[in-house]
Short mmCIF file of C-alpha atoms and ligand atoms in Angstrom, two decimals:
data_model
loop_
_atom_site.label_atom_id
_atom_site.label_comp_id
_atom_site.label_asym_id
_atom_site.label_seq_id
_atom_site.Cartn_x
_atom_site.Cartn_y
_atom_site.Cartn_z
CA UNK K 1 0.00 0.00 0.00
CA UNK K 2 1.32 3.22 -0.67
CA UNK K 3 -0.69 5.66 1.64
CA UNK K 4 0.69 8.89 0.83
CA UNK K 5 -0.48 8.69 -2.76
CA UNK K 6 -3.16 11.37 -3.59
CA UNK K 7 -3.56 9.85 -7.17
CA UNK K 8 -3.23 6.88 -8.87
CA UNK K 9 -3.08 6.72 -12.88
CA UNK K 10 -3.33 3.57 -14.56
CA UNK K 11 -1.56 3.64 -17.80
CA UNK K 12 2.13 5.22 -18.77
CA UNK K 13 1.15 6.44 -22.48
CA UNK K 14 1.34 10.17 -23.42
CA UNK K 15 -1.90 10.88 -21.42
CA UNK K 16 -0.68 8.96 -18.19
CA UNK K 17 2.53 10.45 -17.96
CA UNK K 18 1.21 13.97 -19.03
CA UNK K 19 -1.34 14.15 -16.04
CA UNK K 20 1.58 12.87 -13.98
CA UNK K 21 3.61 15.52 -14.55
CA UNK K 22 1.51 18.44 -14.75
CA UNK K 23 0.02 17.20 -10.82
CA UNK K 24 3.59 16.51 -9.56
CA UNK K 25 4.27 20.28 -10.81
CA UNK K 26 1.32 21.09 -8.67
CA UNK K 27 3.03 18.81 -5.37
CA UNK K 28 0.10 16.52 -5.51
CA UNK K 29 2.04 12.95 -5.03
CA UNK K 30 1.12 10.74 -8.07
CA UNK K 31 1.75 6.99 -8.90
CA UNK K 32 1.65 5.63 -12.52
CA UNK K 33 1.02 1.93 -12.88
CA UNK K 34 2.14 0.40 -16.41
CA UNK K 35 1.11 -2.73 -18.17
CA UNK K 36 3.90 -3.37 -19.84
CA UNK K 37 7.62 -3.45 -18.59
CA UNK K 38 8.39 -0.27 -20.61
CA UNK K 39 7.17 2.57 -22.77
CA UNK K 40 5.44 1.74 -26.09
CA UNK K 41 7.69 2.25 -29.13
CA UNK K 42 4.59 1.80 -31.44
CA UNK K 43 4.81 4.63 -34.37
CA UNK K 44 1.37 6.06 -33.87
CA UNK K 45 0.37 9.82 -33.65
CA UNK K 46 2.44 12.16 -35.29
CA UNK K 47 1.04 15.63 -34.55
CA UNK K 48 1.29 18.06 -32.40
CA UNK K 49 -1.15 20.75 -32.44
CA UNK K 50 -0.95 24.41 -31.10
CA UNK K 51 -2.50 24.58 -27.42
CA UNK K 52 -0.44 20.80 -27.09
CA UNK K 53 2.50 22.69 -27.63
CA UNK K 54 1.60 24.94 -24.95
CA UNK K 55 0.62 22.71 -22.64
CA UNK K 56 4.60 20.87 -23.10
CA UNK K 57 5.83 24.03 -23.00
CA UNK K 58 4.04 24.58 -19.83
CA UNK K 59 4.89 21.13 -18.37
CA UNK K 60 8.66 21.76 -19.56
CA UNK K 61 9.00 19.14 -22.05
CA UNK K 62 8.83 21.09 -25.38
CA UNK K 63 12.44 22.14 -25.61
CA UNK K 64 13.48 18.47 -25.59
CA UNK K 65 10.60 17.87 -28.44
CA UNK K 66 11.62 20.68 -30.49
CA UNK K 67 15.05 19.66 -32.26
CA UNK K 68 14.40 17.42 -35.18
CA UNK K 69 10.67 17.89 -35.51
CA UNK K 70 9.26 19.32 -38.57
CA UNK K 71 6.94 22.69 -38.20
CA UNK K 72 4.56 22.74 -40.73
CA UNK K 73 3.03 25.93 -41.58
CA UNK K 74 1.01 25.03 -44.37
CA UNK K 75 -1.43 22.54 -45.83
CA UNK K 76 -2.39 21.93 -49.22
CA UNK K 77 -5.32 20.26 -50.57
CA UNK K 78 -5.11 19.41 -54.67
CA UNK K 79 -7.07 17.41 -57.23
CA UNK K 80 -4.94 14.93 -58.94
CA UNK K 81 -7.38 14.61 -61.94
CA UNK K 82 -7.88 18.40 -62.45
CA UNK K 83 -5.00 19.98 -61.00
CA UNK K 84 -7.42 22.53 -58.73
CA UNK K 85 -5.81 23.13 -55.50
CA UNK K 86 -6.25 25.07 -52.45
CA UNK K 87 -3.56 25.66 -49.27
CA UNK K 88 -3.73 27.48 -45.68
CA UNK K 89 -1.46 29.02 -44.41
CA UNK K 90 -1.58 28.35 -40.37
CA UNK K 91 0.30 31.39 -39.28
CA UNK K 92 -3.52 33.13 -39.79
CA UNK K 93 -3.65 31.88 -36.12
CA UNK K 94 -0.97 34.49 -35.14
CA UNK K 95 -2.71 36.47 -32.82
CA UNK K 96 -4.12 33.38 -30.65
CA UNK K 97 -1.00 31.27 -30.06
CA UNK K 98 2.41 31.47 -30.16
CA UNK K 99 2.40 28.23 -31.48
CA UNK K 100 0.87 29.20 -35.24
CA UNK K 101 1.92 25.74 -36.91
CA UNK K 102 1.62 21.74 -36.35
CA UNK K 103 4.77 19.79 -34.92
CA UNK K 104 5.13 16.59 -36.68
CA UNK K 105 7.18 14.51 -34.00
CA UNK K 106 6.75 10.87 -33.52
CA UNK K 107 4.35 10.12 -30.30
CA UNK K 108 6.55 7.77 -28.47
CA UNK K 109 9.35 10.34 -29.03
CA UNK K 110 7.38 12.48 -26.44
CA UNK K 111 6.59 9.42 -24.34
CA UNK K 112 10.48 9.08 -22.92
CA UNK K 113 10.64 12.97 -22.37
CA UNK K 114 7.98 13.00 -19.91
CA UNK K 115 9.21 9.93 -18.33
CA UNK K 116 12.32 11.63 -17.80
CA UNK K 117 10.69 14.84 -16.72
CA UNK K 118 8.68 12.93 -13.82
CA UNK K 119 10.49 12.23 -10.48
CA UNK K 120 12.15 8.73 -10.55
CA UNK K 121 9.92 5.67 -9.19
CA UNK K 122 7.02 7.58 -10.19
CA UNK K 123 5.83 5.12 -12.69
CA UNK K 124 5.78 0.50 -11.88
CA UNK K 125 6.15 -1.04 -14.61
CA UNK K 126 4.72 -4.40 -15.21
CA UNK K 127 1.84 -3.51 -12.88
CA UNK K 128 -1.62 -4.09 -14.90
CA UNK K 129 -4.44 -2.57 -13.16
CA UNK K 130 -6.61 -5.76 -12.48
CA UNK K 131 -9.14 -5.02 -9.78
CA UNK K 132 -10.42 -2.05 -8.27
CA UNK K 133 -12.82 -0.77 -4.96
CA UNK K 134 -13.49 2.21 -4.08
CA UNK K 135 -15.08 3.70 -1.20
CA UNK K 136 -16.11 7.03 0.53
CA UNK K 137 -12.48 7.68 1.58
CA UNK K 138 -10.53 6.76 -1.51
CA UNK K 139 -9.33 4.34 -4.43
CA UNK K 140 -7.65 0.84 -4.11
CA UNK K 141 -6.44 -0.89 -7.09
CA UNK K 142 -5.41 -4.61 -7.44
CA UNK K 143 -2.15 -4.86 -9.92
CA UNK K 144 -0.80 -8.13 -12.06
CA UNK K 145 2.65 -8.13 -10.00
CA UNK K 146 0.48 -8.63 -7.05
CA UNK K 147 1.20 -5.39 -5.39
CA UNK K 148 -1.92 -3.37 -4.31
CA UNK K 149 -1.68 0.85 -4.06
CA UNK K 150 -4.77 3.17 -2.43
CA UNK K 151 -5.20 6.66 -3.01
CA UNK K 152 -7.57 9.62 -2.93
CA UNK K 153 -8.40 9.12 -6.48
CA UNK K 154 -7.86 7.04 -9.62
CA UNK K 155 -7.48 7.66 -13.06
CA UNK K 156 -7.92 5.89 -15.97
CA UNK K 157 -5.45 6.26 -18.72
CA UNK K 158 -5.21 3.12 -19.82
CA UNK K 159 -5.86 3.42 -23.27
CA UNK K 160 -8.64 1.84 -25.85
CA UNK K 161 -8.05 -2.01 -24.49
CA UNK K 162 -7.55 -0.84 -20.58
CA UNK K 163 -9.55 -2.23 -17.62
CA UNK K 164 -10.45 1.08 -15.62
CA UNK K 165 -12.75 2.16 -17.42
CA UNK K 166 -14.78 -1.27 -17.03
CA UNK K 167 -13.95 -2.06 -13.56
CA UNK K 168 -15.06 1.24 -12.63
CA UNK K 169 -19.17 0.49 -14.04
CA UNK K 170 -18.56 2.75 -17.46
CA UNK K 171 -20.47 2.63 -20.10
CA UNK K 172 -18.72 3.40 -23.63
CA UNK K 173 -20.94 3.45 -26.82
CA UNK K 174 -18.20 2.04 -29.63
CA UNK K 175 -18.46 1.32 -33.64
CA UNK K 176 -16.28 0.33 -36.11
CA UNK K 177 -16.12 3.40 -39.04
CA UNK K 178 -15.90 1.17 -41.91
CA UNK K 179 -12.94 1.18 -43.02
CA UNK K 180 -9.10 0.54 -42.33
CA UNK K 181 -6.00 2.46 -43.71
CA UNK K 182 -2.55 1.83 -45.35
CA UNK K 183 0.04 3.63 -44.47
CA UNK K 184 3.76 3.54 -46.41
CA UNK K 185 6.46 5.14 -45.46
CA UNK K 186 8.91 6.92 -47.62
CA UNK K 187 12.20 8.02 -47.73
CA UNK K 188 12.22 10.13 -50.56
CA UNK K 189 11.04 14.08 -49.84
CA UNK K 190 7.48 14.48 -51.74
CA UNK K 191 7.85 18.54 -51.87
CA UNK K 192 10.61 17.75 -54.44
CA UNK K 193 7.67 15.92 -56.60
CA UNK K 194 4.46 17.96 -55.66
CA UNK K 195 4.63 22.16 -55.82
CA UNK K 196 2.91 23.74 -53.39
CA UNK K 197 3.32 20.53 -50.67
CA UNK K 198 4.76 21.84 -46.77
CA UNK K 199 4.50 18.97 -44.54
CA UNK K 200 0.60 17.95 -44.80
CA UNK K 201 -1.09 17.70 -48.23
CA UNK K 202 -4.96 16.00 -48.99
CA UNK K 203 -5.05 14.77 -52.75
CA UNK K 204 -8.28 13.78 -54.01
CA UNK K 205 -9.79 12.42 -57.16
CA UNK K 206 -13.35 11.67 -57.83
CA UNK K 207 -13.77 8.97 -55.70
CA UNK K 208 -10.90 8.51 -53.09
CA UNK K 209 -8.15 10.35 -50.95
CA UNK K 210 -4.82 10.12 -50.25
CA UNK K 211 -2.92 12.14 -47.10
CA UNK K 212 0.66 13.20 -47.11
CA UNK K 213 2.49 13.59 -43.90
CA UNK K 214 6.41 14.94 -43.29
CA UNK K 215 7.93 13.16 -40.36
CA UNK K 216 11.67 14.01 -39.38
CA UNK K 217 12.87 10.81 -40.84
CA UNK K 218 10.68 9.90 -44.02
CA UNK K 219 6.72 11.00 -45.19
CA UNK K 220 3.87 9.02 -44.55
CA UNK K 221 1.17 7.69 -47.35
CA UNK K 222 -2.12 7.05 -46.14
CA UNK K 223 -4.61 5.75 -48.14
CA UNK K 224 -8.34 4.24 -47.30
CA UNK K 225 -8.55 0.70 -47.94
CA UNK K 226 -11.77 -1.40 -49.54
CA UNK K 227 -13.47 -3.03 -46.67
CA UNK K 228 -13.50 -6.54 -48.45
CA UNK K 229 -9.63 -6.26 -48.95
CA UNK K 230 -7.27 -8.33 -46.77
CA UNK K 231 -4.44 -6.01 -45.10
CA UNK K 232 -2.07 -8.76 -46.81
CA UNK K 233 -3.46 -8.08 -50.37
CA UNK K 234 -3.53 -4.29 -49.29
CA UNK K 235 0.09 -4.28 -48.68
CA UNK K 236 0.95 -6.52 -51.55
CA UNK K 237 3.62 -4.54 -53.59
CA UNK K 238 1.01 -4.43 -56.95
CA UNK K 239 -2.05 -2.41 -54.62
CA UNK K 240 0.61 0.02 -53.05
CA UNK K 241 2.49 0.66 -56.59
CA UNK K 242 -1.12 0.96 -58.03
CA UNK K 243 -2.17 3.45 -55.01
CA UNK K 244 0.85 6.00 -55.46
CA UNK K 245 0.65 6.24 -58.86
CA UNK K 246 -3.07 6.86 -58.94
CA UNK K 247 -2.02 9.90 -56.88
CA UNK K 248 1.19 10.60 -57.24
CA UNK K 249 2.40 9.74 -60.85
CA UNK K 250 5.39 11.83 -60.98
CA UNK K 251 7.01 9.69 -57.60
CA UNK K 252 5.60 5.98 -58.53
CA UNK K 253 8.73 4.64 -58.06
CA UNK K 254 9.27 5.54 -54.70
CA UNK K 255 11.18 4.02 -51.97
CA UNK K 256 8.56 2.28 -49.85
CA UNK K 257 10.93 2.15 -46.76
CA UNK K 258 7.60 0.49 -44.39
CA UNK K 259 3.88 -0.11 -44.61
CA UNK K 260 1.44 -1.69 -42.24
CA UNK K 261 -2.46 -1.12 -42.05
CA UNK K 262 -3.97 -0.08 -39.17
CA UNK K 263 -7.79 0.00 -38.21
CA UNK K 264 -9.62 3.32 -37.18
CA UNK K 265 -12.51 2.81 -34.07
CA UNK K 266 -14.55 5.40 -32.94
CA UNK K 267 -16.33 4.77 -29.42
CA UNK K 268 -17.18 7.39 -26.64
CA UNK K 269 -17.38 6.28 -22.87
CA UNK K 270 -20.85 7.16 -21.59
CA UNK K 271 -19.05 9.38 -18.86
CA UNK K 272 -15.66 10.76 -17.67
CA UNK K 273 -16.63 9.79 -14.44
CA UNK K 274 -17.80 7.05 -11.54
CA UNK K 275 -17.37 8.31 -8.09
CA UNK K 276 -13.60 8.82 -7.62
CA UNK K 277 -12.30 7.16 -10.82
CA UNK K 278 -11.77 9.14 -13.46
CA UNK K 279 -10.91 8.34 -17.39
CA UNK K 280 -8.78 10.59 -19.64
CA UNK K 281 -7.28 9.98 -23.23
CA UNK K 282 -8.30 6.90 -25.54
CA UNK K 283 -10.03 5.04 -22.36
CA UNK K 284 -12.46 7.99 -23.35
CA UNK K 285 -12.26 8.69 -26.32
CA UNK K 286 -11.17 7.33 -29.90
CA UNK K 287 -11.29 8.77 -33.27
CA UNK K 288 -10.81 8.35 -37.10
CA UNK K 289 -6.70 9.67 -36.77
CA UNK K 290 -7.61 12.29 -40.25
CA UNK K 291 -6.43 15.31 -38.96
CA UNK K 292 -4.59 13.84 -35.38
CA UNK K 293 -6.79 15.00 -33.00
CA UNK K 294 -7.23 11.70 -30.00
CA UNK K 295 -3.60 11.80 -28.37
CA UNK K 296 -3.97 15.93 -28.37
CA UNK K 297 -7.48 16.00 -26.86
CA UNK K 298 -6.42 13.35 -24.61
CA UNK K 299 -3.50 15.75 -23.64
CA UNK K 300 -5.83 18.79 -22.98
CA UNK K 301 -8.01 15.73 -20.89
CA UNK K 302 -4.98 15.62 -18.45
CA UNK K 303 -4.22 19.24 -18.32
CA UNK K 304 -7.94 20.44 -17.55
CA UNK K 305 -7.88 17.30 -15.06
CA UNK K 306 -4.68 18.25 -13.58
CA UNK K 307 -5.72 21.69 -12.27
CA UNK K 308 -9.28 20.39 -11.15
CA UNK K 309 -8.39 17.44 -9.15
CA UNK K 310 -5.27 19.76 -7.75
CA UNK K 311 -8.54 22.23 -6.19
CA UNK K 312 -10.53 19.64 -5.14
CA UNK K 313 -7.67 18.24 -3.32
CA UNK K 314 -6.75 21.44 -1.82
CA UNK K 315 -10.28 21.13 -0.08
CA UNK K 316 -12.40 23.25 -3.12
CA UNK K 317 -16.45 21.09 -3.49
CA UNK K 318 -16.19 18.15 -5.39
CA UNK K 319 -18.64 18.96 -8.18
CA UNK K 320 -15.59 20.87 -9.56
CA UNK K 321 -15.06 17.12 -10.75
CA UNK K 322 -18.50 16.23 -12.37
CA UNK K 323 -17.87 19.69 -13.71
CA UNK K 324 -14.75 18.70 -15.61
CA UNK K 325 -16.37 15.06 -15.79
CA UNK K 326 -19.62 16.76 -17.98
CA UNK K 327 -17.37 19.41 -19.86
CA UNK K 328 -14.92 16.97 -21.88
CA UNK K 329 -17.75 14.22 -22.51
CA UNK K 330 -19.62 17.44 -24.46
CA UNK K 331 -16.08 18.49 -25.88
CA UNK K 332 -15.80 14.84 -27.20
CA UNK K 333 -19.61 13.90 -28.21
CA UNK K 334 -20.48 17.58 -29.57
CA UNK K 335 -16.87 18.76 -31.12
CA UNK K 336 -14.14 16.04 -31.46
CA UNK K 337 -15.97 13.21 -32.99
CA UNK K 338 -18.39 15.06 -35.48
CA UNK K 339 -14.88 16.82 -36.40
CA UNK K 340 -12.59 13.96 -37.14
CA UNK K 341 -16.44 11.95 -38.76
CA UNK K 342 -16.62 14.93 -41.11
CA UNK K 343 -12.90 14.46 -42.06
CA UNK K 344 -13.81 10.98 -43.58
CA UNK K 345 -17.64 11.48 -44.66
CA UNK K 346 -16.97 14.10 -46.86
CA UNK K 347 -16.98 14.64 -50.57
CA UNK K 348 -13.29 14.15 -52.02
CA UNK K 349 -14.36 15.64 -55.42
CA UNK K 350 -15.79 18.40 -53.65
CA UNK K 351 -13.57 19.25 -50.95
CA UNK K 352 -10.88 21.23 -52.70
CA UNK K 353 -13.07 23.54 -53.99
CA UNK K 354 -14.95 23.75 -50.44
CA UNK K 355 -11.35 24.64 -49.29
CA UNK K 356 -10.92 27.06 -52.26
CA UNK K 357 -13.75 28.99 -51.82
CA UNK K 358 -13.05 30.16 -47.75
CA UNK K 359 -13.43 33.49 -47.14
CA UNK K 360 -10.17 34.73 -44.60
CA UNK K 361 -13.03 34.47 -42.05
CA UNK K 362 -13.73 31.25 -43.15
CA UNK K 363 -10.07 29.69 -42.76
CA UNK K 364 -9.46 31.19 -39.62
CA UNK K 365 -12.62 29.50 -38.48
CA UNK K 366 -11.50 25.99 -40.03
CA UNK K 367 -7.94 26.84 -38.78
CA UNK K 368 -8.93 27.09 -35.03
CA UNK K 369 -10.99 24.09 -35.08
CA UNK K 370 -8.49 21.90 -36.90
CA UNK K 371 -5.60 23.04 -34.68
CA UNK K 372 -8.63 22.78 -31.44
CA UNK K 373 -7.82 26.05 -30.24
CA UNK K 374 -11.31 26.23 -28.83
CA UNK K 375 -11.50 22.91 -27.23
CA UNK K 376 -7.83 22.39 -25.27
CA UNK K 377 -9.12 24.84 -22.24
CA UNK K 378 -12.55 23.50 -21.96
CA UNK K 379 -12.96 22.08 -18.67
CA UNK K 380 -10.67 24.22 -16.67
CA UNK K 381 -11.96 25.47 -13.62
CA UNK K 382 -12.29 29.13 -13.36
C1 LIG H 401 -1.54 5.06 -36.69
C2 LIG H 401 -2.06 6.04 -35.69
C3 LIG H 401 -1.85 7.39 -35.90
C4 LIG H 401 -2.32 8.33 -34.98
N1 LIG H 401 -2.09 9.66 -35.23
C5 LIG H 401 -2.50 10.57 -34.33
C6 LIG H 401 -2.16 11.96 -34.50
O1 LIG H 401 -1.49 12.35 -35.45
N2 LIG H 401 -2.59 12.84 -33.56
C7 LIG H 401 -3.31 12.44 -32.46
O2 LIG H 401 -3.69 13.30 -31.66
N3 LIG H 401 -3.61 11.13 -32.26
C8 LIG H 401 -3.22 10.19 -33.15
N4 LIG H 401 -3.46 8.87 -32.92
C9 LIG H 401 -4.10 8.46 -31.66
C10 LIG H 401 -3.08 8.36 -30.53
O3 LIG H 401 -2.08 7.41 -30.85
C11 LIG H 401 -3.79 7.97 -29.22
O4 LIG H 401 -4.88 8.84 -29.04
C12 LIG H 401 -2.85 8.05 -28.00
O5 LIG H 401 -1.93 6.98 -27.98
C13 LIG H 401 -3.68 7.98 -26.71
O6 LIG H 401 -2.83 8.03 -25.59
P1 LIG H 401 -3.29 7.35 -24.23
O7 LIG H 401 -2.18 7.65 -23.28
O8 LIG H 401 -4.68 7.74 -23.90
O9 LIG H 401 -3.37 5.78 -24.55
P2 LIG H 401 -2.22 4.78 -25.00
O10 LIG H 401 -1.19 5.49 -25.79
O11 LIG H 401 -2.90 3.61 -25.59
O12 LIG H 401 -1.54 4.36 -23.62
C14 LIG H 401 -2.22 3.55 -22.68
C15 LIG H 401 -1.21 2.86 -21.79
O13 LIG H 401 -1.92 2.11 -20.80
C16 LIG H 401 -1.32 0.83 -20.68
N5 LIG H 401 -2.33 -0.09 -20.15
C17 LIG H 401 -3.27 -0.79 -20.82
N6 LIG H 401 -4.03 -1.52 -19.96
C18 LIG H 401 -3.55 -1.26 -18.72
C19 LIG H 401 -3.91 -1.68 -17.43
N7 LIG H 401 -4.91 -2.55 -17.23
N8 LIG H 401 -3.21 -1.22 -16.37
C20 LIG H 401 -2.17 -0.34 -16.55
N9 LIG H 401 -1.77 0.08 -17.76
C21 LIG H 401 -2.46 -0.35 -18.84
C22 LIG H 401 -0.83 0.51 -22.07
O14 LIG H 401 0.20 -0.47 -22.04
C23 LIG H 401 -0.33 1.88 -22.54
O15 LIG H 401 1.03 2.10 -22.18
C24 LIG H 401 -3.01 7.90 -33.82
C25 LIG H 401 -3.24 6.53 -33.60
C26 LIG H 401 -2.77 5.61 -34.52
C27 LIG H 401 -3.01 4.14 -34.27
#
């Protein structure tokens, strides 16, 4: 038992360790349990959005981040069959962050920095959360190494296959979107083959997609995949030649340097909330990845959490909780997954001109919401 712990997070992924650090800065006395017997290395989200930057720069980890990322200040949306194209320029969000670009940095790059940022022992690895009681006075959870930890409160961050959320009675309302995605990986840099490209680029023909991300150390091709098609036959070399050089003649040769294909969910837990457990990140929340939105809103999930359950700790009412508990369910059901839906619902023949035709109004407006300037801060107590 570890009595002096206020808070006890289940899960050491980039929403765990984020709400670790941002309560140890507040000298509330955290313990992460882990699953596995280290951090994932899985390649999985690669942006970085502009309050996320702010909230590492605010937990101290940015600097760190920063060397060897690529900023990308604009995005570019073209029509391979017509040649019609239309780009943003990010830095329109000048005057509300000082962050007016996305940071393309590999996810479990930022993993190891906060790691390193927390104080050491804060985080047992190899401890699964497995059982869990809870009662007027606190939190006890039951781990796979046997060991057995109470605190004030608990915290779910245990990602899309965790056990909090279940142990603690929650609800989560899931469905497949119907499709999966292949992604290949390329050496070669695509701005040398497509004018116009920064480090994000939509192409579109009449009836499919095809997104174009810059990573420090190659781009990434992802491409919807027919829901009858195996991922074997959709990473056969013949489908991925035939893919690229539907949209990207001039390169068809291309160095494929990896490829996998990866499934999208989208489910929604029926509250943030049971008593004093608490969920944050993908054990709330997941999402179609088009436009890399889950790890950041999990992110602003720990941030808003941090500073609430640092009040109610310091003696301020507990509906401060529900508070934050009823805010990011909205933020998720009413904003973050009718965003990311409308990424993959709408009309690729018509979206470059929808693009095209935005007033400067109209960008901004599309260029807060993509970059969810008006969603990190919901939640925070006043
Ligand atoms: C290919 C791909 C690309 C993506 N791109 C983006 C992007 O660009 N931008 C973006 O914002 N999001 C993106 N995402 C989503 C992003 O990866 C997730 O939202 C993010 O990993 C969520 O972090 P998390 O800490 O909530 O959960 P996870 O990263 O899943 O971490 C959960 C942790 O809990 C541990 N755990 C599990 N069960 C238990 C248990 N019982 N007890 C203790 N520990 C447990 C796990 O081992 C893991 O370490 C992408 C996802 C994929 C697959």
């Amino acid at each position: 038992m570890y009595g002096e712990t206020e808070v006890l997070i289940a899960g050491a992924g980039p929403v765990g360790l984020a709400l670790a650090l941002a309560l140890t800065e507040r000298g509330v006395a955290v313990r992460v349990l882990e699953k596995r017997e280290g951090l994932s290395a899985a390649s999985r989200a690669s942006t970085f959005h502009p309050p996320t930057l702010d909230a590492l720069e605010e937990l101290g980890v940015l600097a760190p981040l920063l060397p060897g990322g690529v900023r990308v200040d604009r995005i570019l949306w073209q029509r391979v069959d017509t040649g019609a194209q239309a780009a943003l320029d990010l830095g329109i969000l000048g005057a509300e962050t000082g962050f007016p670009f996305r940071w393309h940095r590999e996810q479990q790059d930022l993993t190891p920095a906060l790691l390193a940022a927390l104080p050491t022992g804060s985080v047992r690895f190899g401890a699964g959360v497995t059982a869990l009681t809870q009662d007027a006075g606190g939190v006890t959870l039951r781990a796979t190494d046997g060991s057995t930890h109470r605190a004030r409160y608990a915290v779910g961050c245990d990602g899309a296959s965790g056990a909090v959320r279940d142990l603690a009675g929650i609800g989560a309302e899931t469905n497949d979107y119907a499709h999966r995605v292949l992604r290949l990986l390329t050496p070669l840099d695509l701005r040398e083959v497509l004018p116009g490209l920064d480090g994000l680029g939509y192409l579109f023909d009449e009836t499919g997609s095809c997104s174009l991300l810059r990573m420090p150390e190659n781009w990434r091709l992802i491409f919807r995949i027919a829901p009858e098609m195996s991922d074997r036959d959709a990473m056969a070399e013949a489908h991925a030649r035939a893919r690229i050089a539907r949209f990207l003649p001039a390169a068809a040769e291309l160095e494929i340097s990896g490829r996998d294909v990866y499934g999208v969910k989208r489910a929604m837990a029926t509250a943030y909330r049971a008593g004093r457990v608490l969920l944050a990140g993908d054990a709330a929340h997941l999402t179609n990845t088009r436009g890399g939105m889950n790890m950041n809103a999990g992110i602003h999930d720990a941030m808003t959490l941090a500073a609430t359950l640092d009040l109610v700790l310091g003696g301020e009412p507990d509906r401060l909780l529900q508070e934050w508990a009823d805010a990011r369910l909205a933020v998720v059901r009413d904003a973050l997954l009718p965003r990311t839906d409308s990424r993959v619902a709408s009309n690729p023949a018509e979206e470059v001109a929808r693009m095209a035709a935005l007033s400067p109004d109209g960008q901004r407006i599309w260029a807060r919401q993509a970059s969810m300037l008006d969603l990190a801060r919901i939640g925070m107590p006043q």
